[in-house]
JSON list of C-alpha atoms in Angstrom, two decimals:
[
{"chain": "A", "resi": 1, "resn": "MET", "atom": "CA", "xyz": [113.44, 83.58, 84.46]},
{"chain": "A", "resi": 2, "resn": "HIS", "atom": "CA", "xyz": [111.89, 86.95, 83.62]},
{"chain": "A", "resi": 3, "resn": "TYR", "atom": "CA", "xyz": [108.43, 86.90, 82.06]},
{"chain": "A", "resi": 4, "resn": "LEU", "atom": "CA", "xyz": [106.96, 89.69, 79.93]},
{"chain": "A", "resi": 5, "resn": "ILE", "atom": "CA", "xyz": [103.21, 89.20, 80.20]},
{"chain": "A", "resi": 6, "resn": "ASP", "atom": "CA", "xyz": [100.28, 90.66, 78.31]},
{"chain": "A", "resi": 7, "resn": "GLY", "atom": "CA", "xyz": [98.01, 91.25, 81.30]},
{"chain": "A", "resi": 8, "resn": "ASN", "atom": "CA", "xyz": [94.82, 91.74, 79.32]},
{"chain": "A", "resi": 9, "resn": "ASN", "atom": "CA", "xyz": [95.44, 88.45, 77.50]},
{"chain": "A", "resi": 10, "resn": "LEU", "atom": "CA", "xyz": [96.01, 86.75, 80.85]},
{"chain": "A", "resi": 11, "resn": "ILE", "atom": "CA", "xyz": [92.72, 88.02, 82.25]},
{"chain": "A", "resi": 12, "resn": "GLY", "atom": "CA", "xyz": [90.78, 87.44, 79.03]},
{"chain": "A", "resi": 13, "resn": "HIS", "atom": "CA", "xyz": [91.96, 83.83, 78.72]},
{"chain": "A", "resi": 14, "resn": "SER", "atom": "CA", "xyz": [91.37, 82.87, 82.36]},
{"chain": "A", "resi": 15, "resn": "ARG", "atom": "CA", "xyz": [88.13, 81.13, 83.31]},
{"chain": "A", "resi": 16, "resn": "ASP", "atom": "CA", "xyz": [87.70, 82.89, 86.62]},
{"chain": "A", "resi": 17, "resn": "MET", "atom": "CA", "xyz": [88.75, 86.43, 85.69]},
{"chain": "A", "resi": 18, "resn": "SER", "atom": "CA", "xyz": [87.05, 88.94, 83.42]},
{"chain": "A", "resi": 19, "resn": "LEU", "atom": "CA", "xyz": [88.16, 92.11, 81.66]},
{"chain": "A", "resi": 20, "resn": "THR", "atom": "CA", "xyz": [84.94, 93.73, 82.89]},
{"chain": "A", "resi": 21, "resn": "CYS", "atom": "CA", "xyz": [85.69, 93.02, 86.56]},
{"chain": "A", "resi": 22, "resn": "ARG", "atom": "CA", "xyz": [87.56, 95.82, 88.34]},
{"chain": "A", "resi": 23, "resn": "ASP", "atom": "CA", "xyz": [89.49, 93.44, 90.60]},
{"chain": "A", "resi": 24, "resn": "SER", "atom": "CA", "xyz": [90.80, 91.13, 87.87]},
{"chain": "A", "resi": 25, "resn": "ARG", "atom": "CA", "xyz": [94.01, 93.15, 87.39]},
{"chain": "A", "resi": 26, "resn": "GLY", "atom": "CA", "xyz": [94.78, 92.88, 91.08]},
{"chain": "A", "resi": 27, "resn": "GLU", "atom": "CA", "xyz": [94.01, 89.15, 91.01]},
{"chain": "A", "resi": 28, "resn": "ALA", "atom": "CA", "xyz": [96.25, 88.64, 87.97]},
{"chain": "A", "resi": 29, "resn": "ILE", "atom": "CA", "xyz": [99.13, 90.48, 89.66]},
{"chain": "A", "resi": 30, "resn": "THR", "atom": "CA", "xyz": [98.71, 88.42, 92.83]},
{"chain": "A", "resi": 31, "resn": "ARG", "atom": "CA", "xyz": [98.66, 85.11, 90.93]},
{"chain": "A", "resi": 32, "resn": "VAL", "atom": "CA", "xyz": [101.77, 85.97, 88.96]},
{"chain": "A", "resi": 33, "resn": "ALA", "atom": "CA", "xyz": [103.54, 87.15, 92.14]},
{"chain": "A", "resi": 34, "resn": "ASP", "atom": "CA", "xyz": [102.74, 83.85, 93.91]},
{"chain": "A", "resi": 35, "resn": "PHE", "atom": "CA", "xyz": [104.04, 81.91, 90.91]},
{"chain": "A", "resi": 36, "resn": "CYS", "atom": "CA", "xyz": [107.24, 83.98, 90.75]},
{"chain": "A", "resi": 37, "resn": "ARG", "atom": "CA", "xyz": [107.91, 83.55, 94.48]},
{"chain": "A", "resi": 38, "resn": "GLN", "atom": "CA", "xyz": [107.63, 79.78, 94.11]},
{"chain": "A", "resi": 39, "resn": "THR", "atom": "CA", "xyz": [109.85, 79.62, 91.04]},
{"chain": "A", "resi": 40, "resn": "SER", "atom": "CA", "xyz": [112.31, 82.42, 91.92]},
{"chain": "A", "resi": 41, "resn": "GLY", "atom": "CA", "xyz": [111.17, 84.14, 88.75]},
{"chain": "A", "resi": 42, "resn": "ARG", "atom": "CA", "xyz": [110.36, 87.75, 87.95]},
{"chain": "A", "resi": 43, "resn": "ALA", "atom": "CA", "xyz": [107.70, 89.24, 85.77]},
{"chain": "A", "resi": 44, "resn": "THR", "atom": "CA", "xyz": [106.64, 92.46, 84.14]},
{"chain": "A", "resi": 45, "resn": "ILE", "atom": "CA", "xyz": [102.93, 92.61, 83.35]},
{"chain": "A", "resi": 46, "resn": "PHE", "atom": "CA", "xyz": [101.66, 95.15, 80.85]},
{"chain": "A", "resi": 47, "resn": "PHE", "atom": "CA", "xyz": [98.00, 96.16, 80.87]},
{"chain": "A", "resi": 48, "resn": "ASP", "atom": "CA", "xyz": [96.23, 98.15, 78.17]},
{"chain": "A", "resi": 49, "resn": "GLY", "atom": "CA", "xyz": [95.26, 101.75, 78.79]},
{"chain": "A", "resi": 50, "resn": "GLY", "atom": "CA", "xyz": [95.67, 104.39, 81.43]},
{"chain": "A", "resi": 51, "resn": "PRO", "atom": "CA", "xyz": [95.25, 104.83, 85.19]},
{"chain": "A", "resi": 52, "resn": "ASP", "atom": "CA", "xyz": [93.79, 101.98, 87.20]},
{"chain": "A", "resi": 53, "resn": "ALA", "atom": "CA", "xyz": [93.20, 101.50, 90.93]},
{"chain": "A", "resi": 54, "resn": "HIS", "atom": "CA", "xyz": [95.28, 98.29, 91.07]},
{"chain": "A", "resi": 55, "resn": "VAL", "atom": "CA", "xyz": [98.18, 99.54, 88.99]},
{"chain": "A", "resi": 56, "resn": "GLY", "atom": "CA", "xyz": [98.20, 103.31, 89.51]},
{"chain": "A", "resi": 57, "resn": "GLU", "atom": "CA", "xyz": [99.73, 105.85, 87.16]},
{"chain": "A", "resi": 58, "resn": "ASN", "atom": "CA", "xyz": [103.34, 104.77, 87.68]},
{"chain": "A", "resi": 59, "resn": "GLY", "atom": "CA", "xyz": [102.81, 101.04, 87.99]},
{"chain": "A", "resi": 60, "resn": "VAL", "atom": "CA", "xyz": [103.01, 98.84, 91.04]},
{"chain": "A", "resi": 61, "resn": "SER", "atom": "CA", "xyz": [105.46, 96.26, 92.35]},
{"chain": "A", "resi": 62, "resn": "LEU", "atom": "CA", "xyz": [104.47, 93.19, 94.32]},
{"chain": "A", "resi": 63, "resn": "GLY", "atom": "CA", "xyz": [107.57, 91.28, 95.28]},
{"chain": "A", "resi": 64, "resn": "PRO", "atom": "CA", "xyz": [109.11, 89.95, 92.08]},
{"chain": "A", "resi": 65, "resn": "VAL", "atom": "CA", "xyz": [106.36, 91.40, 89.87]},
{"chain": "A", "resi": 66, "resn": "ARG", "atom": "CA", "xyz": [106.09, 94.83, 88.31]},
{"chain": "A", "resi": 67, "resn": "ALA", "atom": "CA", "xyz": [102.78, 95.77, 86.71]},
{"chain": "A", "resi": 68, "resn": "LEU", "atom": "CA", "xyz": [102.64, 98.68, 84.27]},
{"chain": "A", "resi": 69, "resn": "LEU", "atom": "CA", "xyz": [100.00, 100.37, 82.20]},
{"chain": "A", "resi": 70, "resn": "ALA", "atom": "CA", "xyz": [100.73, 100.82, 78.51]},
{"chain": "A", "resi": 71, "resn": "GLY", "atom": "CA", "xyz": [99.36, 104.37, 78.66]},
{"chain": "A", "resi": 72, "resn": "LYS", "atom": "CA", "xyz": [96.15, 106.10, 77.75]},
{"chain": "A", "resi": 73, "resn": "GLY", "atom": "CA", "xyz": [95.02, 104.86, 74.35]},
{"chain": "A", "resi": 74, "resn": "VAL", "atom": "CA", "xyz": [97.99, 102.46, 74.07]},
{"chain": "A", "resi": 75, "resn": "GLU", "atom": "CA", "xyz": [97.80, 98.66, 74.04]},
{"chain": "A", "resi": 76, "resn": "ALA", "atom": "CA", "xyz": [100.09, 96.42, 76.03]},
{"chain": "A", "resi": 77, "resn": "ASP", "atom": "CA", "xyz": [101.13, 94.79, 72.73]},
{"chain": "A", "resi": 78, "resn": "THR", "atom": "CA", "xyz": [102.92, 98.00, 71.73]},
{"chain": "A", "resi": 79, "resn": "ARG", "atom": "CA", "xyz": [104.93, 98.09, 74.97]},
{"chain": "A", "resi": 80, "resn": "ILE", "atom": "CA", "xyz": [105.81, 94.39, 74.77]},
{"chain": "A", "resi": 81, "resn": "LEU", "atom": "CA", "xyz": [106.97, 94.70, 71.14]},
{"chain": "A", "resi": 82, "resn": "SER", "atom": "CA", "xyz": [109.12, 97.66, 72.16]},
{"chain": "A", "resi": 83, "resn": "MET", "atom": "CA", "xyz": [110.68, 95.62, 74.98]},
{"chain": "A", "resi": 84, "resn": "ILE", "atom": "CA", "xyz": [111.43, 92.78, 72.56]},
{"chain": "A", "resi": 85, "resn": "GLU", "atom": "CA", "xyz": [113.14, 95.16, 70.13]},
{"chain": "A", "resi": 86, "resn": "ARG", "atom": "CA", "xyz": [115.27, 96.80, 72.86]},
{"chain": "A", "resi": 87, "resn": "ALA", "atom": "CA", "xyz": [116.11, 93.62, 74.77]},
{"chain": "A", "resi": 88, "resn": "ALA", "atom": "CA", "xyz": [119.42, 92.75, 73.12]},
{"chain": "A", "resi": 89, "resn": "GLY", "atom": "CA", "xyz": [121.39, 90.43, 75.37]},
{"chain": "A", "resi": 90, "resn": "ARG", "atom": "CA", "xyz": [118.56, 89.98, 77.86]},
{"chain": "A", "resi": 91, "resn": "VAL", "atom": "CA", "xyz": [116.65, 86.80, 78.49]},
{"chain": "A", "resi": 92, "resn": "PHE", "atom": "CA", "xyz": [112.86, 86.92, 78.62]},
{"chain": "A", "resi": 93, "resn": "THR", "atom": "CA", "xyz": [109.96, 84.57, 78.22]},
{"chain": "A", "resi": 94, "resn": "VAL", "atom": "CA", "xyz": [107.19, 86.43, 76.45]},
{"chain": "A", "resi": 95, "resn": "VAL", "atom": "CA", "xyz": [103.67, 85.40, 77.48]},
{"chain": "A", "resi": 96, "resn": "SER", "atom": "CA", "xyz": [100.94, 86.36, 75.02]},
{"chain": "A", "resi": 97, "resn": "SER", "atom": "CA", "xyz": [98.33, 84.76, 72.84]},
{"chain": "A", "resi": 98, "resn": "ASP", "atom": "CA", "xyz": [98.73, 87.52, 70.27]},
{"chain": "A", "resi": 99, "resn": "ARG", "atom": "CA", "xyz": [100.20, 85.86, 67.16]},
{"chain": "A", "resi": 100, "resn": "GLU", "atom": "CA", "xyz": [102.33, 88.85, 66.18]},
{"chain": "A", "resi": 101, "resn": "ILE", "atom": "CA", "xyz": [103.92, 89.19, 69.62]},
{"chain": "A", "resi": 102, "resn": "TYR", "atom": "CA", "xyz": [104.43, 85.44, 69.96]},
{"chain": "A", "resi": 103, "resn": "GLY", "atom": "CA", "xyz": [106.03, 85.25, 66.50]},
{"chain": "A", "resi": 104, "resn": "ARG", "atom": "CA", "xyz": [108.24, 88.31, 67.02]},
{"chain": "A", "resi": 105, "resn": "ALA", "atom": "CA", "xyz": [109.46, 86.98, 70.34]},
{"chain": "A", "resi": 106, "resn": "ARG", "atom": "CA", "xyz": [110.36, 83.61, 68.80]},
{"chain": "A", "resi": 107, "resn": "SER", "atom": "CA", "xyz": [112.03, 85.29, 65.81]},
{"chain": "A", "resi": 108, "resn": "ALA", "atom": "CA", "xyz": [114.12, 87.43, 68.16]},
{"chain": "A", "resi": 109, "resn": "GLY", "atom": "CA", "xyz": [115.30, 84.30, 69.98]},
{"chain": "A", "resi": 110, "resn": "PHE", "atom": "CA", "xyz": [113.15, 84.61, 73.07]},
{"chain": "A", "resi": 111, "resn": "GLU", "atom": "CA", "xyz": [111.18, 81.84, 74.63]},
{"chain": "A", "resi": 112, "resn": "ALA", "atom": "CA", "xyz": [107.44, 82.40, 74.22]},
{"chain": "A", "resi": 113, "resn": "LEU", "atom": "CA", "xyz": [104.40, 80.90, 75.89]},
{"chain": "A", "resi": 114, "resn": "ARG", "atom": "CA", "xyz": [100.78, 81.17, 74.97]},
{"chain": "A", "resi": 115, "resn": "ILE", "atom": "CA", "xyz": [98.47, 82.28, 77.78]},
{"chain": "A", "resi": 116, "resn": "HIS", "atom": "CA", "xyz": [96.90, 78.84, 78.22]},
{"chain": "A", "resi": 117, "resn": "GLU", "atom": "CA", "xyz": [100.38, 77.35, 78.74]},
{"chain": "A", "resi": 118, "resn": "PHE", "atom": "CA", "xyz": [101.27, 79.99, 81.32]},
{"chain": "A", "resi": 119, "resn": "ASN", "atom": "CA", "xyz": [97.87, 79.56, 83.02]},
{"chain": "A", "resi": 120, "resn": "ALA", "atom": "CA", "xyz": [98.76, 75.90, 83.58]},
{"chain": "A", "resi": 121, "resn": "PHE", "atom": "CA", "xyz": [101.87, 77.05, 85.49]},
{"chain": "A", "resi": 122, "resn": "LEU", "atom": "CA", "xyz": [99.81, 79.55, 87.49]},
{"chain": "A", "resi": 123, "resn": "GLU", "atom": "CA", "xyz": [97.25, 76.90, 88.38]},
{"chain": "A", "resi": 124, "resn": "ALA", "atom": "CA", "xyz": [99.96, 74.50, 89.57]},
{"chain": "A", "resi": 125, "resn": "ALA", "atom": "CA", "xyz": [101.38, 77.29, 91.74]},
{"chain": "A", "resi": 126, "resn": "ARG", "atom": "CA", "xyz": [97.90, 78.02, 93.17]},
{"chain": "A", "resi": 127, "resn": "ARG", "atom": "CA", "xyz": [97.41, 74.34, 94.06]},
{"chain": "A", "resi": 128, "resn": "LYS", "atom": "CA", "xyz": [100.81, 74.24, 95.74]},
{"chain": "A", "resi": 129, "resn": "THR", "atom": "CA", "xyz": [100.08, 77.42, 97.71]},
{"chain": "A", "resi": 130, "resn": "LYS", "atom": "CA", "xyz": [96.67, 76.06, 98.75]},
{"chain": "A", "resi": 131, "resn": "ALA", "atom": "CA", "xyz": [98.14, 72.70, 99.78]},
{"chain": "A", "resi": 132, "resn": "GLY", "atom": "CA", "xyz": [100.74, 74.46, 101.93]},
{"chain": "A", "resi": 133, "resn": "LYS", "atom": "CA", "xyz": [98.07, 76.65, 103.54]},
{"chain": "A", "resi": 134, "resn": "ASP", "atom": "CA", "xyz": [95.82, 73.64, 104.16]},
{"chain": "A", "resi": 135, "resn": "ARG", "atom": "CA", "xyz": [98.71, 71.78, 105.82]},
{"chain": "A", "resi": 136, "resn": "ARG", "atom": "CA", "xyz": [99.56, 74.79, 108.01]},
{"chain": "A", "resi": 137, "resn": "ASP", "atom": "CA", "xyz": [95.89, 75.11, 108.99]},
{"chain": "A", "resi": 138, "resn": "GLU", "atom": "CA", "xyz": [95.74, 71.40, 109.83]},
{"chain": "A", "resi": 139, "resn": "LEU", "atom": "CA", "xyz": [98.85, 71.62, 112.00]},
{"chain": "A", "resi": 140, "resn": "ALA", "atom": "CA", "xyz": [97.50, 74.73, 113.73]},
{"chain": "A", "resi": 141, "resn": "GLN", "atom": "CA", "xyz": [94.22, 72.92, 114.48]},
{"chain": "A", "resi": 142, "resn": "LYS", "atom": "CA", "xyz": [96.05, 69.89, 115.85]},
{"chain": "A", "resi": 143, "resn": "SER", "atom": "CA", "xyz": [98.22, 72.06, 118.06]},
{"chain": "A", "resi": 144, "resn": "ARG", "atom": "CA", "xyz": [95.10, 73.71, 119.57]},
{"chain": "A", "resi": 145, "resn": "ARG", "atom": "CA", "xyz": [93.38, 70.47, 120.56]},
{"chain": "A", "resi": 146, "resn": "LEU", "atom": "CA", "xyz": [94.29, 68.77, 123.81]},
{"chain": "A", "resi": 147, "resn": "ARG", "atom": "CA", "xyz": [93.66, 65.12, 124.35]},
{"chain": "A", "resi": 148, "resn": "GLN", "atom": "CA", "xyz": [91.79, 64.23, 127.54]},
{"chain": "A", "resi": 149, "resn": "GLU", "atom": "CA", "xyz": [94.99, 62.81, 129.09]},
{"chain": "A", "resi": 150, "resn": "GLU", "atom": "CA", "xyz": [96.86, 66.05, 128.35]},
{"chain": "A", "resi": 151, "resn": "LEU", "atom": "CA", "xyz": [94.06, 68.13, 129.84]},
{"chain": "A", "resi": 152, "resn": "ALA", "atom": "CA", "xyz": [94.04, 65.97, 132.98]},
{"chain": "A", "resi": 153, "resn": "GLU", "atom": "CA", "xyz": [97.83, 66.33, 133.24]},
{"chain": "A", "resi": 154, "resn": "TRP", "atom": "CA", "xyz": [97.66, 70.13, 132.93]},
{"chain": "A", "resi": 155, "resn": "LEU", "atom": "CA", "xyz": [94.85, 70.32, 135.47]},
{"chain": "A", "resi": 156, "resn": "GLU", "atom": "CA", "xyz": [96.89, 68.19, 137.87]},
{"chain": "A", "resi": 157, "resn": "ILE", "atom": "CA", "xyz": [99.91, 70.45, 137.44]},
{"chain": "A", "resi": 158, "resn": "PHE", "atom": "CA", "xyz": [98.07, 73.75, 137.74]},
{"chain": "A", "resi": 159, "resn": "GLY", "atom": "CA", "xyz": [95.12, 72.61, 139.82]},
{"chain": "A", "resi": 160, "resn": "GLU", "atom": "CA", "xyz": [91.48, 72.53, 138.89]},
{"chain": "A", "resi": 161, "resn": "ASP", "atom": "CA", "xyz": [90.71, 75.47, 141.15]},
{"chain": "A", "resi": 162, "resn": "SER", "atom": "CA", "xyz": [93.05, 77.95, 139.46]}
]
């Protein structure tokens, strides 16, 4: 699946990100990249405006995700609508809470998700990633601890005086 995402909508409709926070674009890109890795999906995220430290002038790729800026004085909506109009024969899921974009995507035969629906997918991916990390950490901790019997056995093999 290839997602076309309105990045500013994603940030603006997420509880723990803010359009006024400089790092929210980077966080949004990372979350979408984690989700895409888990689902074998791809995504193109469009952000409003011009140059940004997390996106750069020419965009940025993070694994299966490409993030682009709409351009100075241009909204992401304009770029997404253009992609919808030029996407004959391609399959996209458009992710936006903008009524016009959502409606145009549906009218053109594309699947469309509102941001809150997509955020539910992102949150599930975050929980899965965290659970996997917690399990790896637990196994790493267990592998570092020696039981008293194991310690005694190693000391017997290598000697207590070594």
